[in-house]
PDB file of C-alpha atoms in Angstrom:
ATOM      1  CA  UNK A   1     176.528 -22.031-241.880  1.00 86.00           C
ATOM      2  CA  UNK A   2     173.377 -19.732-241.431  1.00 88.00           C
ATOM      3  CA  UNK A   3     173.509 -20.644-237.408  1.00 90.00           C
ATOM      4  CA  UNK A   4     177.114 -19.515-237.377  1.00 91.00           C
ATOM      5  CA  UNK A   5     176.466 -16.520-239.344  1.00 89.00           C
ATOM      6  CA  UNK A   6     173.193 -15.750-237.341  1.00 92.00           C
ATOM      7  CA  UNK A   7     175.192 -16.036-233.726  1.00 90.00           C
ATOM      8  CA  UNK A   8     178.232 -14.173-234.753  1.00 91.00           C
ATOM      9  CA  UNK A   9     175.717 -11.423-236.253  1.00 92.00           C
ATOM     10  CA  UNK A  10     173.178 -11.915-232.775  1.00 91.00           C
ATOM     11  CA  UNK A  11     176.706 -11.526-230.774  1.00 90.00           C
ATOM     12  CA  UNK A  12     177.993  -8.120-232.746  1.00 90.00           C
ATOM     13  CA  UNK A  13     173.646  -7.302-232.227  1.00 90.00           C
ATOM     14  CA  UNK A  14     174.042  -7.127-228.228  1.00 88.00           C
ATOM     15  CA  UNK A  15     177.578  -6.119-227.872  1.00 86.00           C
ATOM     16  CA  UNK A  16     177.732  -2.943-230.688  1.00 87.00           C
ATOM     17  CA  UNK A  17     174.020  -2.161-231.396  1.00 85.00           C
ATOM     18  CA  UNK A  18     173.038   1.754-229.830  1.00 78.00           C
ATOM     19  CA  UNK A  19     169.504   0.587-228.900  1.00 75.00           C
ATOM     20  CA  UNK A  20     170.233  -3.254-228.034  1.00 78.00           C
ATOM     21  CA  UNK A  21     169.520  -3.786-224.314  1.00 71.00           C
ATOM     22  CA  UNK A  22     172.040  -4.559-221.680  1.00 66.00           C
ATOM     23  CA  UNK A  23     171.250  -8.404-220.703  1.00 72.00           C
ATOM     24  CA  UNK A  24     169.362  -8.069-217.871  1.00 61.00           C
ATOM     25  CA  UNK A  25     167.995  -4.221-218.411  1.00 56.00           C
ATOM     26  CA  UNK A  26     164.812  -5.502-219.147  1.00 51.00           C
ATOM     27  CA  UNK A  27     164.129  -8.330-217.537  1.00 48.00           C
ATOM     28  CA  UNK A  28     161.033  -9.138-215.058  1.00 46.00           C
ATOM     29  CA  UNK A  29     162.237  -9.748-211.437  1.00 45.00           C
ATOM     30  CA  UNK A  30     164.580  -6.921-210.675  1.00 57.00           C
ATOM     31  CA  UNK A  31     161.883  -5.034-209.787  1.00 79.00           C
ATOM     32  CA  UNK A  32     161.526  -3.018-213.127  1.00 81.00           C
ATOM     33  CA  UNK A  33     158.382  -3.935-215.344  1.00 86.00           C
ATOM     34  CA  UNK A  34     158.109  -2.839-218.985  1.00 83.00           C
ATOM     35  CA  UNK A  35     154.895  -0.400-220.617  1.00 85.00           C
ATOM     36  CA  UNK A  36     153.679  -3.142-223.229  1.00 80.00           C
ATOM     37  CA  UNK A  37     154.054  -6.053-220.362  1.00 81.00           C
ATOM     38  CA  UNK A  38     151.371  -4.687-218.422  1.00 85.00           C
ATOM     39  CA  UNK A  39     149.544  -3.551-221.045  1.00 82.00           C
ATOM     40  CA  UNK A  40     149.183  -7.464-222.361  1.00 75.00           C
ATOM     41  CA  UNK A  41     149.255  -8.878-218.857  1.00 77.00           C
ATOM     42  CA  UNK A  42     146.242 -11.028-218.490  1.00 73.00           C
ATOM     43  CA  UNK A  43     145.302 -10.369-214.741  1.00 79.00           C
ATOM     44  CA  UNK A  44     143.760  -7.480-213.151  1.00 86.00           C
ATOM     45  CA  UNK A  45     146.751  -4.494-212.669  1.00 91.00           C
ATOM     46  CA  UNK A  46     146.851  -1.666-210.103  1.00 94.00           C
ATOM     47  CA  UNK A  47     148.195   1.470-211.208  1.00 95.00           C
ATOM     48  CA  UNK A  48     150.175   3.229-208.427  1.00 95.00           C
ATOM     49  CA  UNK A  49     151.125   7.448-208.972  1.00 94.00           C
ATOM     50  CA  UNK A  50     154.448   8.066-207.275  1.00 93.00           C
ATOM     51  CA  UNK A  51     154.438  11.720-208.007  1.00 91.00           C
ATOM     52  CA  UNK A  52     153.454  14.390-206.391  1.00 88.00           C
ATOM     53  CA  UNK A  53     149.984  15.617-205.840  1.00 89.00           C
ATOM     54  CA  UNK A  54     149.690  18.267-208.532  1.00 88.00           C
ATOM     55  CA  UNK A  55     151.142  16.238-211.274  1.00 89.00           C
ATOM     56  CA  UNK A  56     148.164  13.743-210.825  1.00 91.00           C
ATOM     57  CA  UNK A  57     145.966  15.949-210.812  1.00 91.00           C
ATOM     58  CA  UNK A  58     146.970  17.451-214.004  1.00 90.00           C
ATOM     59  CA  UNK A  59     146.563  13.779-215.575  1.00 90.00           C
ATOM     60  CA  UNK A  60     147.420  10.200-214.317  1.00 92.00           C
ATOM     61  CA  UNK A  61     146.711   7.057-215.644  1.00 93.00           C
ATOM     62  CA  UNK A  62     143.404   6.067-215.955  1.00 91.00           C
ATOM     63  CA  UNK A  63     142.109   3.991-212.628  1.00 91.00           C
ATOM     64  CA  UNK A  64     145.558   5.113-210.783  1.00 94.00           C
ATOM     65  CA  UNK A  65     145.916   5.308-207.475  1.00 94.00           C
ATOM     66  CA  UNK A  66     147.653   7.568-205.943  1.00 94.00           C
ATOM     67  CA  UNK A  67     150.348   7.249-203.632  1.00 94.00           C
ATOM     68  CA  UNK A  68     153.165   9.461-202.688  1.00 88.00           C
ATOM     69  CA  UNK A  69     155.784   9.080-199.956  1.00 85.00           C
ATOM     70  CA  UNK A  70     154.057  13.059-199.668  1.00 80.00           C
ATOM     71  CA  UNK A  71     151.211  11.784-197.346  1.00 86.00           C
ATOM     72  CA  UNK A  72     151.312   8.429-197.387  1.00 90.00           C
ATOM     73  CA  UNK A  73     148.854   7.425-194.736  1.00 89.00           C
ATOM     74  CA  UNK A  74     146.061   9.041-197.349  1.00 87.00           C
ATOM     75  CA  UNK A  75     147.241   7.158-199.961  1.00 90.00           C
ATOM     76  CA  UNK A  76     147.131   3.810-198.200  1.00 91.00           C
ATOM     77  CA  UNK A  77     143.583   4.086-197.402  1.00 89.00           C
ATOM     78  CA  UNK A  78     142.942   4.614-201.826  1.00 90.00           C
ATOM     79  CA  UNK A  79     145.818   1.167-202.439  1.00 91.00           C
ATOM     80  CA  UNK A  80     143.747  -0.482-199.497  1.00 90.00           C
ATOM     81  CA  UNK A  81     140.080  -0.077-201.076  1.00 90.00           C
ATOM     82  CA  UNK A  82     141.804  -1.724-204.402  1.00 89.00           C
ATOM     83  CA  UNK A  83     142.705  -4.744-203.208  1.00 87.00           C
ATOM     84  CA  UNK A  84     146.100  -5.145-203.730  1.00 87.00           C
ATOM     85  CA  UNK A  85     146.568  -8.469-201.796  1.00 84.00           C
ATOM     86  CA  UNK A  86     144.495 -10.765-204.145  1.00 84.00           C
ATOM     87  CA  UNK A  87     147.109 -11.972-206.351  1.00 81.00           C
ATOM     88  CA  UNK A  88     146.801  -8.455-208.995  1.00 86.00           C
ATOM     89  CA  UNK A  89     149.858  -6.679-210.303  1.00 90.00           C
ATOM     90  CA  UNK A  90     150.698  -3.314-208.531  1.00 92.00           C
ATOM     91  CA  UNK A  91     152.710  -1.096-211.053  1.00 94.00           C
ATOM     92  CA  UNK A  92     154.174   2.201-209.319  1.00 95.00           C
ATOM     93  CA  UNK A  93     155.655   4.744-211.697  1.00 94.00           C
ATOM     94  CA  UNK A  94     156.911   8.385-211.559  1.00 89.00           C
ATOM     95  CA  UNK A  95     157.561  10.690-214.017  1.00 85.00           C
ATOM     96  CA  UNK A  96     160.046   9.100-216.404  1.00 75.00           C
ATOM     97  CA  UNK A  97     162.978   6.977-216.461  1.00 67.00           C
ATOM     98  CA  UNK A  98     165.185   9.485-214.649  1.00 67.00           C
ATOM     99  CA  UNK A  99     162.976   9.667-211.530  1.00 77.00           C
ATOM    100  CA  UNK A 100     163.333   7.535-208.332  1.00 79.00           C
ATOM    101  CA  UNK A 101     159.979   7.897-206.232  1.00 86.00           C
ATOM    102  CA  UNK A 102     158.530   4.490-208.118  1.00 89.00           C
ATOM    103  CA  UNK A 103     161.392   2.940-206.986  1.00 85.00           C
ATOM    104  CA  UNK A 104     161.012   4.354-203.203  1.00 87.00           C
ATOM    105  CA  UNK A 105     157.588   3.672-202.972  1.00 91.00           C
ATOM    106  CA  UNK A 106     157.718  -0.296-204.598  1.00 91.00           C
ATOM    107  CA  UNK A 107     160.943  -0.525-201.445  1.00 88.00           C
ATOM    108  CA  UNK A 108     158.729   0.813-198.898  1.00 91.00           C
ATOM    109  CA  UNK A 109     155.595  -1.233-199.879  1.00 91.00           C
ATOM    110  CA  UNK A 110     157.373  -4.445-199.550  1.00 88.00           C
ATOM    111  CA  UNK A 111     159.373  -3.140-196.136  1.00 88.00           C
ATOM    112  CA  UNK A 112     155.901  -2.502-194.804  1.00 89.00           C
ATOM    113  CA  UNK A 113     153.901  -5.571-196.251  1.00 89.00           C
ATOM    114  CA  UNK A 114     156.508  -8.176-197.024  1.00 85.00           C
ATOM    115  CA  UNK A 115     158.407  -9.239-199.759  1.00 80.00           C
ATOM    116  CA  UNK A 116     155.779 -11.251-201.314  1.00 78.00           C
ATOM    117  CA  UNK A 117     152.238  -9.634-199.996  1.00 81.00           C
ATOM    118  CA  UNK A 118     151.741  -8.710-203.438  1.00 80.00           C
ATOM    119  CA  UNK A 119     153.414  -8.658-207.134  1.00 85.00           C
ATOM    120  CA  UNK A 120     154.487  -4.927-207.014  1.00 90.00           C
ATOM    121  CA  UNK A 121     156.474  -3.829-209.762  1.00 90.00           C
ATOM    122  CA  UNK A 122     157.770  -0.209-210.775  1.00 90.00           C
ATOM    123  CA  UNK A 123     157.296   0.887-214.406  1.00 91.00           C
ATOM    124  CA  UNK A 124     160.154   1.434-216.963  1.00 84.00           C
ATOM    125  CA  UNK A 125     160.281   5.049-218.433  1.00 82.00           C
ATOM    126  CA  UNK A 126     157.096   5.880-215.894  1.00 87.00           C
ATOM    127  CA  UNK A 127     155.031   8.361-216.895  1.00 89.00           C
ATOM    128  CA  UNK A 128     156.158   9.732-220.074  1.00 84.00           C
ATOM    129  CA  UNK A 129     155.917   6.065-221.252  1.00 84.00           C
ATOM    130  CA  UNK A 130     152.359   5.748-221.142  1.00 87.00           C
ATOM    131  CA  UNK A 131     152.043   9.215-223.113  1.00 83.00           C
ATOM    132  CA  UNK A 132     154.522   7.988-225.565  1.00 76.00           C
ATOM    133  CA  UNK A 133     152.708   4.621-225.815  1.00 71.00           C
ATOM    134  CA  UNK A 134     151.332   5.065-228.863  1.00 54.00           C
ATOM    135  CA  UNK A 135     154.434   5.423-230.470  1.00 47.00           C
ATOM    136  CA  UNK A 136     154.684   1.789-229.544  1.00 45.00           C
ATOM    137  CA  UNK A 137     151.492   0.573-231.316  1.00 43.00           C
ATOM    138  CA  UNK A 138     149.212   0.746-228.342  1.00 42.00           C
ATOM    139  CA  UNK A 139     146.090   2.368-228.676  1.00 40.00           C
ATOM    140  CA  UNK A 140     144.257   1.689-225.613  1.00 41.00           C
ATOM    141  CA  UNK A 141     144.874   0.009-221.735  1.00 40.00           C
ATOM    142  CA  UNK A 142     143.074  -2.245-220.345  1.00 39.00           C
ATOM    143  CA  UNK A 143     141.615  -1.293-217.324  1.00 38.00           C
TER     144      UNK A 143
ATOM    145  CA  UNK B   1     154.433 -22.036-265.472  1.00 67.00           C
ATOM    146  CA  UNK B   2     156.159 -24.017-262.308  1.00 72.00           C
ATOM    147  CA  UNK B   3     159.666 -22.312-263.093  1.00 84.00           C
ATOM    148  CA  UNK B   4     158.231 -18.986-262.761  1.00 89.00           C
ATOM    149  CA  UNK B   5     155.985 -19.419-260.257  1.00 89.00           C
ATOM    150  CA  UNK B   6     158.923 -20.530-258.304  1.00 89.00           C
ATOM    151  CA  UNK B   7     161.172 -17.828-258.922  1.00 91.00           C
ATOM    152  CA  UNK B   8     158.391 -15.267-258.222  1.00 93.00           C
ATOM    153  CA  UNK B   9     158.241 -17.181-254.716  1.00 92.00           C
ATOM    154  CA  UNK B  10     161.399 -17.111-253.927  1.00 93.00           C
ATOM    155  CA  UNK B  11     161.935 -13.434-254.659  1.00 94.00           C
ATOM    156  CA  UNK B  12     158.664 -12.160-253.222  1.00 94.00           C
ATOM    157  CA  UNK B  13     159.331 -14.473-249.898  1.00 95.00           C
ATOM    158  CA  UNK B  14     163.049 -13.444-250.119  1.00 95.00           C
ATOM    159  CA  UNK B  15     161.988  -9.919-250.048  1.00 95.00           C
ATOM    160  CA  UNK B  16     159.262  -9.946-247.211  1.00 94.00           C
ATOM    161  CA  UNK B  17     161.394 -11.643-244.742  1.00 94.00           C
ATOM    162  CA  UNK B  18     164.352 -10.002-245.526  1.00 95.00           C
ATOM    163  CA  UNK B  19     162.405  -6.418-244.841  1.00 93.00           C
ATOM    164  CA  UNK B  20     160.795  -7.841-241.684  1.00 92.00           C
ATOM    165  CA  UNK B  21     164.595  -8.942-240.233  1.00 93.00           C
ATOM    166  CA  UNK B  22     165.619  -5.818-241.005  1.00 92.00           C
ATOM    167  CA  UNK B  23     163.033  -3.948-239.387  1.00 89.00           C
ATOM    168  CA  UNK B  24     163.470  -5.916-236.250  1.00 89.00           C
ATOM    169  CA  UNK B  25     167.467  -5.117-236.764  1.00 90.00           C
ATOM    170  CA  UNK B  26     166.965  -1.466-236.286  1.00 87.00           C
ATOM    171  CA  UNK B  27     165.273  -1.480-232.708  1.00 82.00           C
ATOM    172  CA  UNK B  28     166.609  -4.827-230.858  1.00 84.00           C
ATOM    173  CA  UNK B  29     165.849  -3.046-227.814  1.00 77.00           C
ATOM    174  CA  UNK B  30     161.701  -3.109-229.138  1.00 74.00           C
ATOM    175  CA  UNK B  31     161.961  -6.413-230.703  1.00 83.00           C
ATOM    176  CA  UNK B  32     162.932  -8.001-227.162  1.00 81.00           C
ATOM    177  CA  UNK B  33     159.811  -6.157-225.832  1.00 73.00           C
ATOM    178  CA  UNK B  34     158.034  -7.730-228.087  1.00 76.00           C
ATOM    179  CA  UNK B  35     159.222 -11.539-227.800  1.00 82.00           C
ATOM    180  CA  UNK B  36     158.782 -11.192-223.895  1.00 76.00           C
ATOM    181  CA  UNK B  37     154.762 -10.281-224.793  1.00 71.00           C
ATOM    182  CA  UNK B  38     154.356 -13.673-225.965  1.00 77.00           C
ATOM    183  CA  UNK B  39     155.932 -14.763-222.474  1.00 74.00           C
ATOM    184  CA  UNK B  40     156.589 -18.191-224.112  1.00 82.00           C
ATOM    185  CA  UNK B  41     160.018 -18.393-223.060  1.00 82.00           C
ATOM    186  CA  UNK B  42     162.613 -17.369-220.473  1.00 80.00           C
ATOM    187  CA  UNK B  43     164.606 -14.252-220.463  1.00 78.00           C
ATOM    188  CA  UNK B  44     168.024 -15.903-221.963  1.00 84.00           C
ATOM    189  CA  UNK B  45     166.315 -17.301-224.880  1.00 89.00           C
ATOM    190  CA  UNK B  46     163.906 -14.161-225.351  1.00 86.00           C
ATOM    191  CA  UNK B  47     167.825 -12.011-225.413  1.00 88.00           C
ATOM    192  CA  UNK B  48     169.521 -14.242-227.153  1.00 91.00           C
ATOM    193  CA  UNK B  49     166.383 -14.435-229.482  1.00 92.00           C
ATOM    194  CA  UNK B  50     165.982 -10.992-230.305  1.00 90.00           C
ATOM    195  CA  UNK B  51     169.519 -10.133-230.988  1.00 93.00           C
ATOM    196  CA  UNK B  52     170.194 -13.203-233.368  1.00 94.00           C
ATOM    197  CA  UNK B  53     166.578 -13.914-234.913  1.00 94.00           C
ATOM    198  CA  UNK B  54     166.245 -10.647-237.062  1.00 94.00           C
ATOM    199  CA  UNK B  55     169.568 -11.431-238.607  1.00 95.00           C
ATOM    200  CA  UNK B  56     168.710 -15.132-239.449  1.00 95.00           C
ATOM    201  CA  UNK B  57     165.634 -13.958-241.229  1.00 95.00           C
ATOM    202  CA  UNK B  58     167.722 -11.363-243.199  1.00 95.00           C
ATOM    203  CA  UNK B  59     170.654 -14.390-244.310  1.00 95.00           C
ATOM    204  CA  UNK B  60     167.760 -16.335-244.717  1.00 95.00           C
ATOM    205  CA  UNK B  61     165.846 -13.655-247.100  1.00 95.00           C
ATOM    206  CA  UNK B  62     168.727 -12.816-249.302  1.00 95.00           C
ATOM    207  CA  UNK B  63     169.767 -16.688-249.426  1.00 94.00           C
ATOM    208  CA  UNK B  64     166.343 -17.555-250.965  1.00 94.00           C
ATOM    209  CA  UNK B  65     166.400 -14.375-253.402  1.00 94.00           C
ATOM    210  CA  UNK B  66     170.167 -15.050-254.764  1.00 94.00           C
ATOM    211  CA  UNK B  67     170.085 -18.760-254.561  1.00 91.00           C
ATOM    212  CA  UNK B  68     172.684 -19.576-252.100  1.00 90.00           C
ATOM    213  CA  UNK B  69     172.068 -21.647-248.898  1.00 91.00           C
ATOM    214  CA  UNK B  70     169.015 -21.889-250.493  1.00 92.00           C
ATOM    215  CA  UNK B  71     167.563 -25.404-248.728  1.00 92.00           C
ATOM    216  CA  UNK B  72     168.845 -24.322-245.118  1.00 93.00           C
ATOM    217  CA  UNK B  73     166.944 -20.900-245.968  1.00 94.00           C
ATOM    218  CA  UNK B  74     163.882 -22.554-246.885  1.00 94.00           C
ATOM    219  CA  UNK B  75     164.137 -24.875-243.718  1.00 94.00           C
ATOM    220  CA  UNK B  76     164.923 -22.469-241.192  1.00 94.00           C
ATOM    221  CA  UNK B  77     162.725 -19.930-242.445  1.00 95.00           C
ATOM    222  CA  UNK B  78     159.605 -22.399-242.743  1.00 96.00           C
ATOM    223  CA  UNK B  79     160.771 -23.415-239.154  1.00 95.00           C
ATOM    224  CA  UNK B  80     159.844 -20.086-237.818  1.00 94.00           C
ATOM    225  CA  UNK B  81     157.368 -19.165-239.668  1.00 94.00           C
ATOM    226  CA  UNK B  82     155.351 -22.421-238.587  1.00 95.00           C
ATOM    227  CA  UNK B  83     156.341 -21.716-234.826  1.00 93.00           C
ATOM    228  CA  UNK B  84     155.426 -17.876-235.244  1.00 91.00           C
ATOM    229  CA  UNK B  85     151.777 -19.169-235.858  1.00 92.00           C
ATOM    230  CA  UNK B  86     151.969 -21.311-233.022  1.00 92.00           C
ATOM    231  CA  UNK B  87     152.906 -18.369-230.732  1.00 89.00           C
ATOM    232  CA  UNK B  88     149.863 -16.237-232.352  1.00 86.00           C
ATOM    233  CA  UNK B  89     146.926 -19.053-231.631  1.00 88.00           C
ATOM    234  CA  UNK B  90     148.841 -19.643-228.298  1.00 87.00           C
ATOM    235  CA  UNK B  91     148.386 -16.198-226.921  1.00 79.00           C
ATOM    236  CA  UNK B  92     145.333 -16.082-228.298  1.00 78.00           C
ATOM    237  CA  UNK B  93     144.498 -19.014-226.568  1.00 81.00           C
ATOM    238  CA  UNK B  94     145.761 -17.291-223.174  1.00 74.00           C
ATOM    239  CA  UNK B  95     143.876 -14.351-223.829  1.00 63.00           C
ATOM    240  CA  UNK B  96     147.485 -12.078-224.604  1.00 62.00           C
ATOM    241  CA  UNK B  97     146.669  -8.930-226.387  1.00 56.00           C
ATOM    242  CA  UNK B  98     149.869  -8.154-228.810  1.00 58.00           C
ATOM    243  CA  UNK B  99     152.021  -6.752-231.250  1.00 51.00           C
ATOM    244  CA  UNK B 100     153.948  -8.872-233.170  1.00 52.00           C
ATOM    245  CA  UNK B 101     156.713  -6.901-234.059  1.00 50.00           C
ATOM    246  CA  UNK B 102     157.300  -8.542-237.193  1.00 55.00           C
ATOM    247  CA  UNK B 103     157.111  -5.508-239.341  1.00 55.00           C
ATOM    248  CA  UNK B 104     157.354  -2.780-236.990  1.00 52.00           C
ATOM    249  CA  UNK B 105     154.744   0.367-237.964  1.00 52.00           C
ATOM    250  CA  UNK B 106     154.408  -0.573-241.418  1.00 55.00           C
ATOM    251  CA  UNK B 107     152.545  -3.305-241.623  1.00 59.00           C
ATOM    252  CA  UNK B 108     149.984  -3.579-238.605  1.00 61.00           C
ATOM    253  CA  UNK B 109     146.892  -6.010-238.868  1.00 66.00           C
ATOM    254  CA  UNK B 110     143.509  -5.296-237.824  1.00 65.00           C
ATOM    255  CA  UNK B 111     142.892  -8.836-236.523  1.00 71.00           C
ATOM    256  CA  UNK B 112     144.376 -12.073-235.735  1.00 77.00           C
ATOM    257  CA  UNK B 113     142.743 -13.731-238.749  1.00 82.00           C
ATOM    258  CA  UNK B 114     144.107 -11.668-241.002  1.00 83.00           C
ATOM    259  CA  UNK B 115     147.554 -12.264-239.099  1.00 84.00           C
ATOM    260  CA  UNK B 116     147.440 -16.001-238.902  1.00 88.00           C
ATOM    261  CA  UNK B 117     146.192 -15.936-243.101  1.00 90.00           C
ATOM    262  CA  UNK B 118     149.330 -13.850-244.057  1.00 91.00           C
ATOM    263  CA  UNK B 119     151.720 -16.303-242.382  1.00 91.00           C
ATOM    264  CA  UNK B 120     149.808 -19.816-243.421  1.00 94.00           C
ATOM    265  CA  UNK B 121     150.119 -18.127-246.827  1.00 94.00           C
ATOM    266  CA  UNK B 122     153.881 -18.028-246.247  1.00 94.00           C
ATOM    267  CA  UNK B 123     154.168 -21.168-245.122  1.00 95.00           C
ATOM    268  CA  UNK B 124     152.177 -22.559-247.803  1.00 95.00           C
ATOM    269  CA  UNK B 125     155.144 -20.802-250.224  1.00 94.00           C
ATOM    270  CA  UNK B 126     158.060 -22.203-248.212  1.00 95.00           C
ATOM    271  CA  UNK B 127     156.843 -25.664-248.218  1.00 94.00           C
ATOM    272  CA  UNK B 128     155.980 -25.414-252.460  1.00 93.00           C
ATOM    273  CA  UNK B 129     159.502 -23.996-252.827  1.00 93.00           C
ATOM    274  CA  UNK B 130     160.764 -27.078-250.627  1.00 93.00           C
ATOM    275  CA  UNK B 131     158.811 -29.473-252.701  1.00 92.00           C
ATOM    276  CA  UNK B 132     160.068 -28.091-255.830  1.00 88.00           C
ATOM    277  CA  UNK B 133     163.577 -28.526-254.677  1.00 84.00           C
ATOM    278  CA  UNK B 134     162.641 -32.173-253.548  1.00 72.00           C
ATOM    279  CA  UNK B 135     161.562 -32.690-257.496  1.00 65.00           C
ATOM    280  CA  UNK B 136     164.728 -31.058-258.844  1.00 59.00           C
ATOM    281  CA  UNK B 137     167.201 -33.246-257.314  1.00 54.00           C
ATOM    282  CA  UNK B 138     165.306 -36.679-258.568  1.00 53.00           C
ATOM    283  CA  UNK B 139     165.406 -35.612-262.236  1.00 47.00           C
TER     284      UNK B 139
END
């Protein structure tokens, strides 16, 4: 009776809750990669800055490359030098949710590279995600 | 003494995971986040987990505190409490840095320890509320 109860309730949960997930919205392999995924992924991760050159100046993830369908060339030689090809995670974002450049710049890197040179990924919410991470409980990334 | 330590158990438990299901109800969209941390199982059963699990800990909470389904309760709730702390030593054991989600901001602990004590110490309440029920039904 609790299983019943529990599915019928899990059921209602997915099709009528405001902040319950599409199936599929969040899940690894549709190119999309969530904040607290990376954060507890237990290999080495390559932060990519999609934005433009000004707002990484004015702050970026720490350790992020960046690289910006802006000049491209001069960002390739920064991705290059970080070794993206020996089996780390490459997360790409841009400035939040709404924004497309991650997106672009994850497309082009595999149109360039290959589809499976390297586990590239771009980053759910982007930006304003990390800023808002601690809102999620996490203090600190690992570098 | 047995009597009301019982009771006391079965209210206090009631009550804790009854709050923690209903924390998890509030933000599905988080609690999924959090089951895919663990990365213990695929996608399906991480959605289908987080939509249903917060719920059966809620039933499961009120069962134990008002009596009714109250051996199913203790089962299922003594199932995943016992698999919870095999998820915590198994990230550990991979080297997974996480939040449980189990009581969203208001209860965060400041080690795994202290983590893996508060749930053996559930555990440990579920199975003495199981054994008294075993005793009831011989007499």
């Amino acid at each position: 009776m609790l299983a019943v109860l529990t599915a019928v309730a899990g059921l209602l949960t997915a099709w009528l809750h405001p902040k319950a997930p599409a199936y599929g919205a969040s899940e690894l392999g549709d190119g999309a990669i969530t904040l607290p995924l990376v954060l507890t992924y237990p290999g080495d991760v390559v932060w990519v800055d999609a934005r433009s050159r000004s707002y990484y100046d004015a702050g970026h993830i720490p350790g992020a490359i960046w690289l910006s369908e802006d000049d491209w060339e001069t960002g390739l030689d920064a991705f290059f030098a970080a070794d993206p090809f020996s089996g780390k995670l490459v997360v790409v974002y841009c400035d939040s949710a709404a924004c497309h450049s991650s997106e672009a710049v994850v497309a082009r890197l595999k149109a360039e590279f290959g589809e499976d040179a390297f586990d590239v990924r771009y980053l759910e919410g982007g930006w304003q995600a990390w800023e808002g991470r601690e809102a999620i409980g996490e203090e600190e990334a690992p570098l | 003494m047995a009597p009301l330590l019982s009771i006391l158990l079965r209210l206090g438990l009631g009550a804790v995971f009854l709050v923690s299901g209903y924390l998890k109800v509030e933000d599905p969209g988080r609690f999924l986040v959090d089951v895919q941390a663990f990365q213990l199982v695929s996608y399906p059963v991480a959605y289908a987990t987080a939509m249903s699990l917060p719920w059966l800990e809620m039933f499961a909470g009120v069962g134990l505190i008002l009596g009714v389904f109250y051996r199913g309760s203790l089962l299922w709730l003594s199932g995943l409490t016992g698999f919870f702390i095999y998820a915590l030593v198994d990230a550990e054991r991979r080297g997974l840095d996480l939040e449980c989600g189990c009581f969203g901001d208001w209860l965060v602990f400041p080690s795994l320890e202290w983590h893996l004590a508060f749930n053996t110490t559930l555990l440990l309440g579920l199975f003495y509320l199981i054994a008294r029920t075993g005793r009831s039904k011989r007499r």
